[in-house]
PDB file of C-alpha atoms in Angstrom:
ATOM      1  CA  UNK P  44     149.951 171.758 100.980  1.00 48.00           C
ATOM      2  CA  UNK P  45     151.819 171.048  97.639  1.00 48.00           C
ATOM      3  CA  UNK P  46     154.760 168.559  97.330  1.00 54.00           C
ATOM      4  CA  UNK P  47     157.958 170.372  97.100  1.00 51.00           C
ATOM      5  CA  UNK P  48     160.456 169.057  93.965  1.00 52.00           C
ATOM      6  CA  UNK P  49     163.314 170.809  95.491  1.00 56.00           C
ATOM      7  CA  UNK P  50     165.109 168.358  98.059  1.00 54.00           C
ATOM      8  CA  UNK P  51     166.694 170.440 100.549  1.00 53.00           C
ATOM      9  CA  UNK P  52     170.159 170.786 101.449  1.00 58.00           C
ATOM     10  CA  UNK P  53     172.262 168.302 103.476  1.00 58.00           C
ATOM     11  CA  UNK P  54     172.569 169.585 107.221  1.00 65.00           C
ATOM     12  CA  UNK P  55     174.570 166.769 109.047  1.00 76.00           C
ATOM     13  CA  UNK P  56     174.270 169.106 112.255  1.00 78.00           C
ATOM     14  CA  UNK P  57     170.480 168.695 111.938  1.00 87.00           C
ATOM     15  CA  UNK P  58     170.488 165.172 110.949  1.00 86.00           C
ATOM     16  CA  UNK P  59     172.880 164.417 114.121  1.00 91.00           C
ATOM     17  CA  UNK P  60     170.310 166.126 115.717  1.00 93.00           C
ATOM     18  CA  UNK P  61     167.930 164.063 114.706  1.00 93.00           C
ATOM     19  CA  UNK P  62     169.354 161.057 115.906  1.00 95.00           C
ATOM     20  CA  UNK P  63     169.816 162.556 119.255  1.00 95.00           C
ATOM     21  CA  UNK P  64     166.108 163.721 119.701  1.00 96.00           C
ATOM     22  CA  UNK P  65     165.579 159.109 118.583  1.00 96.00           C
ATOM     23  CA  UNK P  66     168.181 158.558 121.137  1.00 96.00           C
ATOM     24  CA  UNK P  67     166.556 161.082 124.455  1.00 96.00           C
ATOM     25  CA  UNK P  68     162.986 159.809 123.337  1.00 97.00           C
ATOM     26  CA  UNK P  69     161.841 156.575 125.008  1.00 97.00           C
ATOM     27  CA  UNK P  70     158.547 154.478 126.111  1.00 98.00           C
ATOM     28  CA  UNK P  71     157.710 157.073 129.125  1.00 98.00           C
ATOM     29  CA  UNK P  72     155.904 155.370 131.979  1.00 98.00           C
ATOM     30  CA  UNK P  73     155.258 158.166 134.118  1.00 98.00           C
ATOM     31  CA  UNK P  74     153.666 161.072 132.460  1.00 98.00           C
ATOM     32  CA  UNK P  75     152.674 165.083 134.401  1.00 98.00           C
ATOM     33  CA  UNK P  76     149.030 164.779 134.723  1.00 98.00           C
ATOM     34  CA  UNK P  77     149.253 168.775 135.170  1.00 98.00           C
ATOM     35  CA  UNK P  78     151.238 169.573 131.677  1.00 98.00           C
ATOM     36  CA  UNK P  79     149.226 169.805 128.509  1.00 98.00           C
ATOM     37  CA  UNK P  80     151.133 169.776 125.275  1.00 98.00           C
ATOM     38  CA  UNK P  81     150.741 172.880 122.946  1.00 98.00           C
ATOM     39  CA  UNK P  82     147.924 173.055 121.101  1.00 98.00           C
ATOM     40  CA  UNK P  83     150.563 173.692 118.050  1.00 98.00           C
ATOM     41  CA  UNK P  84     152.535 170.945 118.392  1.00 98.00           C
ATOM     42  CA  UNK P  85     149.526 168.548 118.963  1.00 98.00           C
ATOM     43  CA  UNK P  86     148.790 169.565 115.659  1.00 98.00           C
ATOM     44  CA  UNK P  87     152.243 169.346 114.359  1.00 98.00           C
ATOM     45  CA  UNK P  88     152.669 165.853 115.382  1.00 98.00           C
ATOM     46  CA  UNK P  89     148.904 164.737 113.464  1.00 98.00           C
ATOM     47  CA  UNK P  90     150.298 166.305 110.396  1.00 98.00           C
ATOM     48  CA  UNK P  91     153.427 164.255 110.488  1.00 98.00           C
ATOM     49  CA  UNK P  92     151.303 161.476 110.683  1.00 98.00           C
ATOM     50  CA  UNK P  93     148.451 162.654 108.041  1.00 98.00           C
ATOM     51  CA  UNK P  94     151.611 162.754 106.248  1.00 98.00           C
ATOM     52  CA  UNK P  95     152.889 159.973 106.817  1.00 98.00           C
ATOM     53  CA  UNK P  96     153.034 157.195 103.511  1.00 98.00           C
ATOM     54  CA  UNK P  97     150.649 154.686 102.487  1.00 98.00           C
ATOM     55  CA  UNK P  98     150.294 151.774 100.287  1.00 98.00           C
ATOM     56  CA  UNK P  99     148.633 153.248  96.988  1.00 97.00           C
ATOM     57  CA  UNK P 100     147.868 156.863  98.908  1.00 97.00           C
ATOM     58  CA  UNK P 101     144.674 155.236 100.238  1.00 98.00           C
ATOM     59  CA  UNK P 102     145.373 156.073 103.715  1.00 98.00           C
ATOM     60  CA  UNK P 103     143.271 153.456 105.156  1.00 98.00           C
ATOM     61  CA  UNK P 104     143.304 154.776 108.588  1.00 98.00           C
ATOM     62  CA  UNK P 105     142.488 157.430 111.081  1.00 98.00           C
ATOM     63  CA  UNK P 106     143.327 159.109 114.750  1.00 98.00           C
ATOM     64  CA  UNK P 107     141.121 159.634 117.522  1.00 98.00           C
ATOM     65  CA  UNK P 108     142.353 162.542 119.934  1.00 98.00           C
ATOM     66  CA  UNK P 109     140.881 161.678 123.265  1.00 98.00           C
ATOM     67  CA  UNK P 110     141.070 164.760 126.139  1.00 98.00           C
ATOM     68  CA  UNK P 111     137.503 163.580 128.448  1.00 98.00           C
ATOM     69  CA  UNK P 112     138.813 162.209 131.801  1.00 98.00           C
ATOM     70  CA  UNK P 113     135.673 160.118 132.115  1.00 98.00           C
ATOM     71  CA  UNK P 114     136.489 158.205 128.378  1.00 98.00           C
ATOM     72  CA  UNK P 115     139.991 157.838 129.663  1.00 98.00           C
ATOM     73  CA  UNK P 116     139.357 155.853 132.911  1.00 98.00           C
ATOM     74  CA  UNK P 117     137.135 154.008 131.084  1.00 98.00           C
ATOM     75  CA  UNK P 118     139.683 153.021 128.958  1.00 98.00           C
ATOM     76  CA  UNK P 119     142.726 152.887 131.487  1.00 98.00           C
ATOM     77  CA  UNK P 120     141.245 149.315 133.007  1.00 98.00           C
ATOM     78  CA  UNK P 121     141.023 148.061 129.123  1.00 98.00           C
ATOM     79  CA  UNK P 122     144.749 148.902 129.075  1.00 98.00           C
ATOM     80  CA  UNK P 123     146.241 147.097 131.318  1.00 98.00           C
ATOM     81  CA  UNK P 124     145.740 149.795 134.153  1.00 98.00           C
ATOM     82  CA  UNK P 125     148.625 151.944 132.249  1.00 98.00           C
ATOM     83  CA  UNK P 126     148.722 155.235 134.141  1.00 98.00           C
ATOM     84  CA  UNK P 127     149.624 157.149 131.015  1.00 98.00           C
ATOM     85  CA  UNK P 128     146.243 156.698 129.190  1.00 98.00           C
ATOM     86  CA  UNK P 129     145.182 159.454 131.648  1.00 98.00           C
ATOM     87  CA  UNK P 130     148.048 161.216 133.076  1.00 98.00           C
ATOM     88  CA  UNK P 131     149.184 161.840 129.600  1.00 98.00           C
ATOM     89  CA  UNK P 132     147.922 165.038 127.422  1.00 98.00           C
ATOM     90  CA  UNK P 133     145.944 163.786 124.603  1.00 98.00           C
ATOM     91  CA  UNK P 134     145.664 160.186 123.895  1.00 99.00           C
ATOM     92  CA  UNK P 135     145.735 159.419 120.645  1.00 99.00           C
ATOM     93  CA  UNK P 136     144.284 156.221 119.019  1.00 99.00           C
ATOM     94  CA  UNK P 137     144.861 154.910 115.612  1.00 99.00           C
ATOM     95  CA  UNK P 138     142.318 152.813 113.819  1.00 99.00           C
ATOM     96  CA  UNK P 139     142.351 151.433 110.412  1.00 98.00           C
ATOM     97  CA  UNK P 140     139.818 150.540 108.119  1.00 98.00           C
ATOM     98  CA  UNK P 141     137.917 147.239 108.653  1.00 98.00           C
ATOM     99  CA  UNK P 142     137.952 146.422 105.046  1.00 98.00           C
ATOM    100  CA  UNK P 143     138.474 147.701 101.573  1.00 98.00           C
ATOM    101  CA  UNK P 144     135.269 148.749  99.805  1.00 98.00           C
ATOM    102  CA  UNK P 145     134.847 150.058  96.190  1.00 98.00           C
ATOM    103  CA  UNK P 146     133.332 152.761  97.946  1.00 98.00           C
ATOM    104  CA  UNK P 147     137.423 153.749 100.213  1.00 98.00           C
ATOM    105  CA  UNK P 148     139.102 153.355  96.954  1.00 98.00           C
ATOM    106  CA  UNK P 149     137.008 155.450  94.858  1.00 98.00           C
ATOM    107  CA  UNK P 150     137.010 158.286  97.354  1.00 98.00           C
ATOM    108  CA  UNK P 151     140.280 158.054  97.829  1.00 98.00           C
ATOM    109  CA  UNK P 152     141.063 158.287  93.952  1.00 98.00           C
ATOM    110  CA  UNK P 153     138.307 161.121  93.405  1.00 98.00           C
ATOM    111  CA  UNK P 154     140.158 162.815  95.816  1.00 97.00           C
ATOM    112  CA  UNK P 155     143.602 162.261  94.281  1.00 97.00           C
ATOM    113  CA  UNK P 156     142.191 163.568  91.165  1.00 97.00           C
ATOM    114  CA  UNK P 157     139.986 166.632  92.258  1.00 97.00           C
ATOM    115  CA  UNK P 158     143.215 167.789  94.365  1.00 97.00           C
ATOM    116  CA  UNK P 159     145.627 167.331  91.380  1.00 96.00           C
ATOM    117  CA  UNK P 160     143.208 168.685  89.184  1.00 96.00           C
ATOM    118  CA  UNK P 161     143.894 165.909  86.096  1.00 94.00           C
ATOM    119  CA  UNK P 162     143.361 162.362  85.388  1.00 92.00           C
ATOM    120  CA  UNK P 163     145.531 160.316  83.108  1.00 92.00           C
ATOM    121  CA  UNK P 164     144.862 156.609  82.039  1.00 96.00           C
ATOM    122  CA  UNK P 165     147.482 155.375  84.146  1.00 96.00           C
ATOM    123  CA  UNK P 166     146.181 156.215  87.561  1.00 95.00           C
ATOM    124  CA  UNK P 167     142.524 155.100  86.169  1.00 97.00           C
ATOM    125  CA  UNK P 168     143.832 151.263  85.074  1.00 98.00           C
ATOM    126  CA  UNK P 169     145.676 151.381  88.757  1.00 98.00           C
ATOM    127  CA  UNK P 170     141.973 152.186  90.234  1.00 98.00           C
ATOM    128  CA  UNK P 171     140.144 149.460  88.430  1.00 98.00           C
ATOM    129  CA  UNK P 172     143.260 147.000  89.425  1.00 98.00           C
ATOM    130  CA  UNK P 173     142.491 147.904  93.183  1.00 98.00           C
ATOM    131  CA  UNK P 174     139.057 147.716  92.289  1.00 98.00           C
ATOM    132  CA  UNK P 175     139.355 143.822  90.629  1.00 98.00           C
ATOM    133  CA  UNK P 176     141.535 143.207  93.919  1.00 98.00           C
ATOM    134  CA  UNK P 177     140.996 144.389  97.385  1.00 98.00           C
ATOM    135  CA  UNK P 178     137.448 144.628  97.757  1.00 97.00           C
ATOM    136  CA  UNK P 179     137.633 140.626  97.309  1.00 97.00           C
ATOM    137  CA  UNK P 180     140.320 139.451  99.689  1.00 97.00           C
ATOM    138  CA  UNK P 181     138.513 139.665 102.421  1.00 96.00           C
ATOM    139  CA  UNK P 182     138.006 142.004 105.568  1.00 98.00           C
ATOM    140  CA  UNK P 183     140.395 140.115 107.876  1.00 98.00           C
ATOM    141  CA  UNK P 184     142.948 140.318 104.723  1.00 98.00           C
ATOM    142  CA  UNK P 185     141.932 143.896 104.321  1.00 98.00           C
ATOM    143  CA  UNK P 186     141.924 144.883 107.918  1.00 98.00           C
ATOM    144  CA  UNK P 187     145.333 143.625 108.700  1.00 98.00           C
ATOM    145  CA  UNK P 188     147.041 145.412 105.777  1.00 98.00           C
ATOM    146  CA  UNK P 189     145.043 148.553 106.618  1.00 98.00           C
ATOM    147  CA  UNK P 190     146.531 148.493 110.299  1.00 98.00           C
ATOM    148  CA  UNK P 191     150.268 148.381 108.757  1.00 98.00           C
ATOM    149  CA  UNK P 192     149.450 151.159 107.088  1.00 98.00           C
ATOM    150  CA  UNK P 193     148.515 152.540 110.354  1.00 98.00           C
ATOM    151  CA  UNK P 194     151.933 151.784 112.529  1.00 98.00           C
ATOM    152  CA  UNK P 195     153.298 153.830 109.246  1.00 98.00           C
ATOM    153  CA  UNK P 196     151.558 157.426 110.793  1.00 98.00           C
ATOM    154  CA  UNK P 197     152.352 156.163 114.470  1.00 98.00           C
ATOM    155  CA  UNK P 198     155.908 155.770 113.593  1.00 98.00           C
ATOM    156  CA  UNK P 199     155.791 159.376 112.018  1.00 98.00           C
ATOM    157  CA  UNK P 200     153.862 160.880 114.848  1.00 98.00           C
ATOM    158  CA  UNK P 201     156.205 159.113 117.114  1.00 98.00           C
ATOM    159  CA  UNK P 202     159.305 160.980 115.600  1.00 98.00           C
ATOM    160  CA  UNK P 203     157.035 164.399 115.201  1.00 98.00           C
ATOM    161  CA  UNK P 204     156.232 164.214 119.161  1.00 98.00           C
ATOM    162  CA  UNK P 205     160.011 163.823 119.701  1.00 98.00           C
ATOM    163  CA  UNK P 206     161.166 166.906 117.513  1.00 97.00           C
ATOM    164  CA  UNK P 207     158.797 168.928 119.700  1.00 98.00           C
ATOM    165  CA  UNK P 208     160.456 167.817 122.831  1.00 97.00           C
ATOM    166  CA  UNK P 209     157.041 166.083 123.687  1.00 98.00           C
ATOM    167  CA  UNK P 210     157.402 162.420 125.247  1.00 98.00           C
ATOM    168  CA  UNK P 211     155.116 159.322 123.695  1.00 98.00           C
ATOM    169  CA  UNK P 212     154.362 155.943 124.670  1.00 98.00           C
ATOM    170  CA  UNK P 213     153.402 153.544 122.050  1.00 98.00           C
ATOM    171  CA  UNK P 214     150.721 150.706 122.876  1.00 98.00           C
ATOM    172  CA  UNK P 215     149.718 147.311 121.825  1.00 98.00           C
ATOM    173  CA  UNK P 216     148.796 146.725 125.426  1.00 98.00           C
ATOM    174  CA  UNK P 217     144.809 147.265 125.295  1.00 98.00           C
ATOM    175  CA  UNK P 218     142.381 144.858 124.429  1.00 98.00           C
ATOM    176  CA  UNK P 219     140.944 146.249 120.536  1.00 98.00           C
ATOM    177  CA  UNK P 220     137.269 145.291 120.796  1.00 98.00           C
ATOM    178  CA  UNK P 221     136.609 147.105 124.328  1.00 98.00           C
ATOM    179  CA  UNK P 222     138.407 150.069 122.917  1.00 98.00           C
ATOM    180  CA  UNK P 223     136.272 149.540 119.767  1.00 98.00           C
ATOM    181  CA  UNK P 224     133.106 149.680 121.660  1.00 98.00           C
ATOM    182  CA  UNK P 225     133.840 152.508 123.929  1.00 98.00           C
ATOM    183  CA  UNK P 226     134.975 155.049 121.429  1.00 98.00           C
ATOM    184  CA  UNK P 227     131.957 153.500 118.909  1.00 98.00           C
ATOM    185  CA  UNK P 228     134.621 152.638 116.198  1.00 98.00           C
ATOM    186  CA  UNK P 229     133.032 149.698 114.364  1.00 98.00           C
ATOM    187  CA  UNK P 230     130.249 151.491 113.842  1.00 98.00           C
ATOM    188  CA  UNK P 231     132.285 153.629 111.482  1.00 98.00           C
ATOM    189  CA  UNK P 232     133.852 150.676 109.882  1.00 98.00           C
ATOM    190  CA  UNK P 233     137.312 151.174 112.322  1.00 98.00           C
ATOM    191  CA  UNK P 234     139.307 149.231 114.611  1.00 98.00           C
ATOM    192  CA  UNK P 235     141.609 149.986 116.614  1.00 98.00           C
ATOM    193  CA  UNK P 236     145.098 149.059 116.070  1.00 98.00           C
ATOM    194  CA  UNK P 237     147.556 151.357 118.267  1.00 98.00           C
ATOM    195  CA  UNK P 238     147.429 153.926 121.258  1.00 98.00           C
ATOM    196  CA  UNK P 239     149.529 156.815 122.231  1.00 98.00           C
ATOM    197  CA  UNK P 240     149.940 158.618 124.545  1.00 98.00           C
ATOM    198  CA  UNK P 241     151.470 161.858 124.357  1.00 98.00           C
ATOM    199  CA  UNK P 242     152.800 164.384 127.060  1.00 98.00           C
ATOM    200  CA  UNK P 243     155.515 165.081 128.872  1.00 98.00           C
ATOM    201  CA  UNK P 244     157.045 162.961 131.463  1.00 98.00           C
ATOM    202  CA  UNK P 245     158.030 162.988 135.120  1.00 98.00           C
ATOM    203  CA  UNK P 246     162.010 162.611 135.485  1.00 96.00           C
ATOM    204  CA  UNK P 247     162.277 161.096 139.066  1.00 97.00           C
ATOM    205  CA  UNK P 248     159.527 159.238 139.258  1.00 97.00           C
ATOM    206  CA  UNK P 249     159.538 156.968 136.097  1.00 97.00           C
ATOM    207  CA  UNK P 250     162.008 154.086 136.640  1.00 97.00           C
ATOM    208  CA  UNK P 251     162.742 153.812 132.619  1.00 97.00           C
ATOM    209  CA  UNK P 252     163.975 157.513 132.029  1.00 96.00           C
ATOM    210  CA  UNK P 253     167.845 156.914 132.847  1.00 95.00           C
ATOM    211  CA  UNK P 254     168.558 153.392 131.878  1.00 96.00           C
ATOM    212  CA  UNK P 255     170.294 153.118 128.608  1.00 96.00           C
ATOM    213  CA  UNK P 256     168.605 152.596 125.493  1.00 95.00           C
ATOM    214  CA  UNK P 257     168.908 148.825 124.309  1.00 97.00           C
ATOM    215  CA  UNK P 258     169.293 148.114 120.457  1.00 97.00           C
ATOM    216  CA  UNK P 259     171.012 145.279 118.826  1.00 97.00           C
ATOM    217  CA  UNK P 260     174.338 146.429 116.922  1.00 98.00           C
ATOM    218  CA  UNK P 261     174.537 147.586 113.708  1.00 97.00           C
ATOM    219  CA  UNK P 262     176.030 144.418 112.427  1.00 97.00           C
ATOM    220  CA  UNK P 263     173.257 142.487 113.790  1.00 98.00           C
ATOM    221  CA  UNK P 264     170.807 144.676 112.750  1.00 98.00           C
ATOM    222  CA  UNK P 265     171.955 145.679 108.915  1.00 98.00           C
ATOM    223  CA  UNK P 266     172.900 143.477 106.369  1.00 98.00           C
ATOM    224  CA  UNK P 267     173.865 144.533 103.323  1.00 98.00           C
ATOM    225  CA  UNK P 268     173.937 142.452  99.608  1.00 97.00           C
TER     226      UNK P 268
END
């Protein structure tokens, strides 16, 4: 899929819209065990999120779409007992590079340059500065800039799964290593930084759905120099 240079037109209805579909989407905590999401927008929602922005394009991350029940409870007791890591559709988990190796970068700049179809000078001095710079920081440095990079797609699949009328619960409340080890992540030089579960929830029996959202005020919350 190309980059468009065309930026389209201003829709304030839409873009009300938008912020309507932020506003009705929340943390679900009770999710239909019985309702699958689409198969369509699943994949809409991992494109907003394979589209989502990285630092220097390297995309130093990548999703895990988990549907077996039996790799779901044994992940449900490594999350805090959540019911929504298997009530929910597809459980999605996002893990990020463990490091930065020669080997990531150059892929990632092949890529760039067999897709566009060029290379220029530029781009190639930016390579060898990542090259003279990441690699030797350090995996923990590495890791933890990787999993930013990470919270990046969730945020976009988090907005994606809310256009499609599709509820979401972001998590931070697993423990990473025992996630690591069942879904054999380190092994492929991942960790995990983020779950979510996506689906669609159930209205009267979720104690979250109709209490207002909470955000601090604009004032409090923008400041502008």
């Amino acid at each position: 899929m190309s980059n468009s240079s065309t930026k389209p037109a201003t829709d304030e209805p839409n873009a009300a819209q938008l912020l309507a579909t932020l506003q009705w989407r929340y943390a679900t905590k009770k999710m239909d065990a019985t309702r699958k999401v689409p198969k369509e927008k699943l994949e809409r929602i991992l494109e907003a999120a394979r589209l989502a922005p990285t630092s220097s394009g390297l995309q130093p991350f990548e999703i895990f779409v988990v549907t077996d029940a039996a790799v779901r409870e044994r992940i449900k007791p490594i999350a805090w007992n959540q019911g929504q890591v298997v009530d929910c559709s597809h459980l999605l988990v996002f893990a990020a590079w463990d490091d930065y190796t020669a080997e990531r970068i150059n892929h990632m700049f092949d890529l760039t340059n067999t897709v566009r179809g060029t290379k220029n000078e530029g781009w190639e001095n930016y390579r060898a500065m990542l090259l003279g710079s990441y690699p030797q920081r350090g995996s923990e440095v590495n890791f933890a800039h990787a999993a930013r990079q990470a919270y990046i797609g969730l945020a976009a699949a988090l907005i994606a799964a809310a256009h499609e009328e599709v509820d979401s619960t972001p998590m931070e409340g697993f423990d990473p290593a025992a996630l690591d080890d069942i879904l054999g992540l380190r092994a492929r030089g991942l960790r995990s930084v983020a779950i979510l579960p996506v689906g669609y929830r159930v209205a009267d029996e979720d104690w979250l759905v109709n209490l207002t959202k909470v955000r601090r005020p604009r004032d409090q919350f923008v400041t502008e120099v």
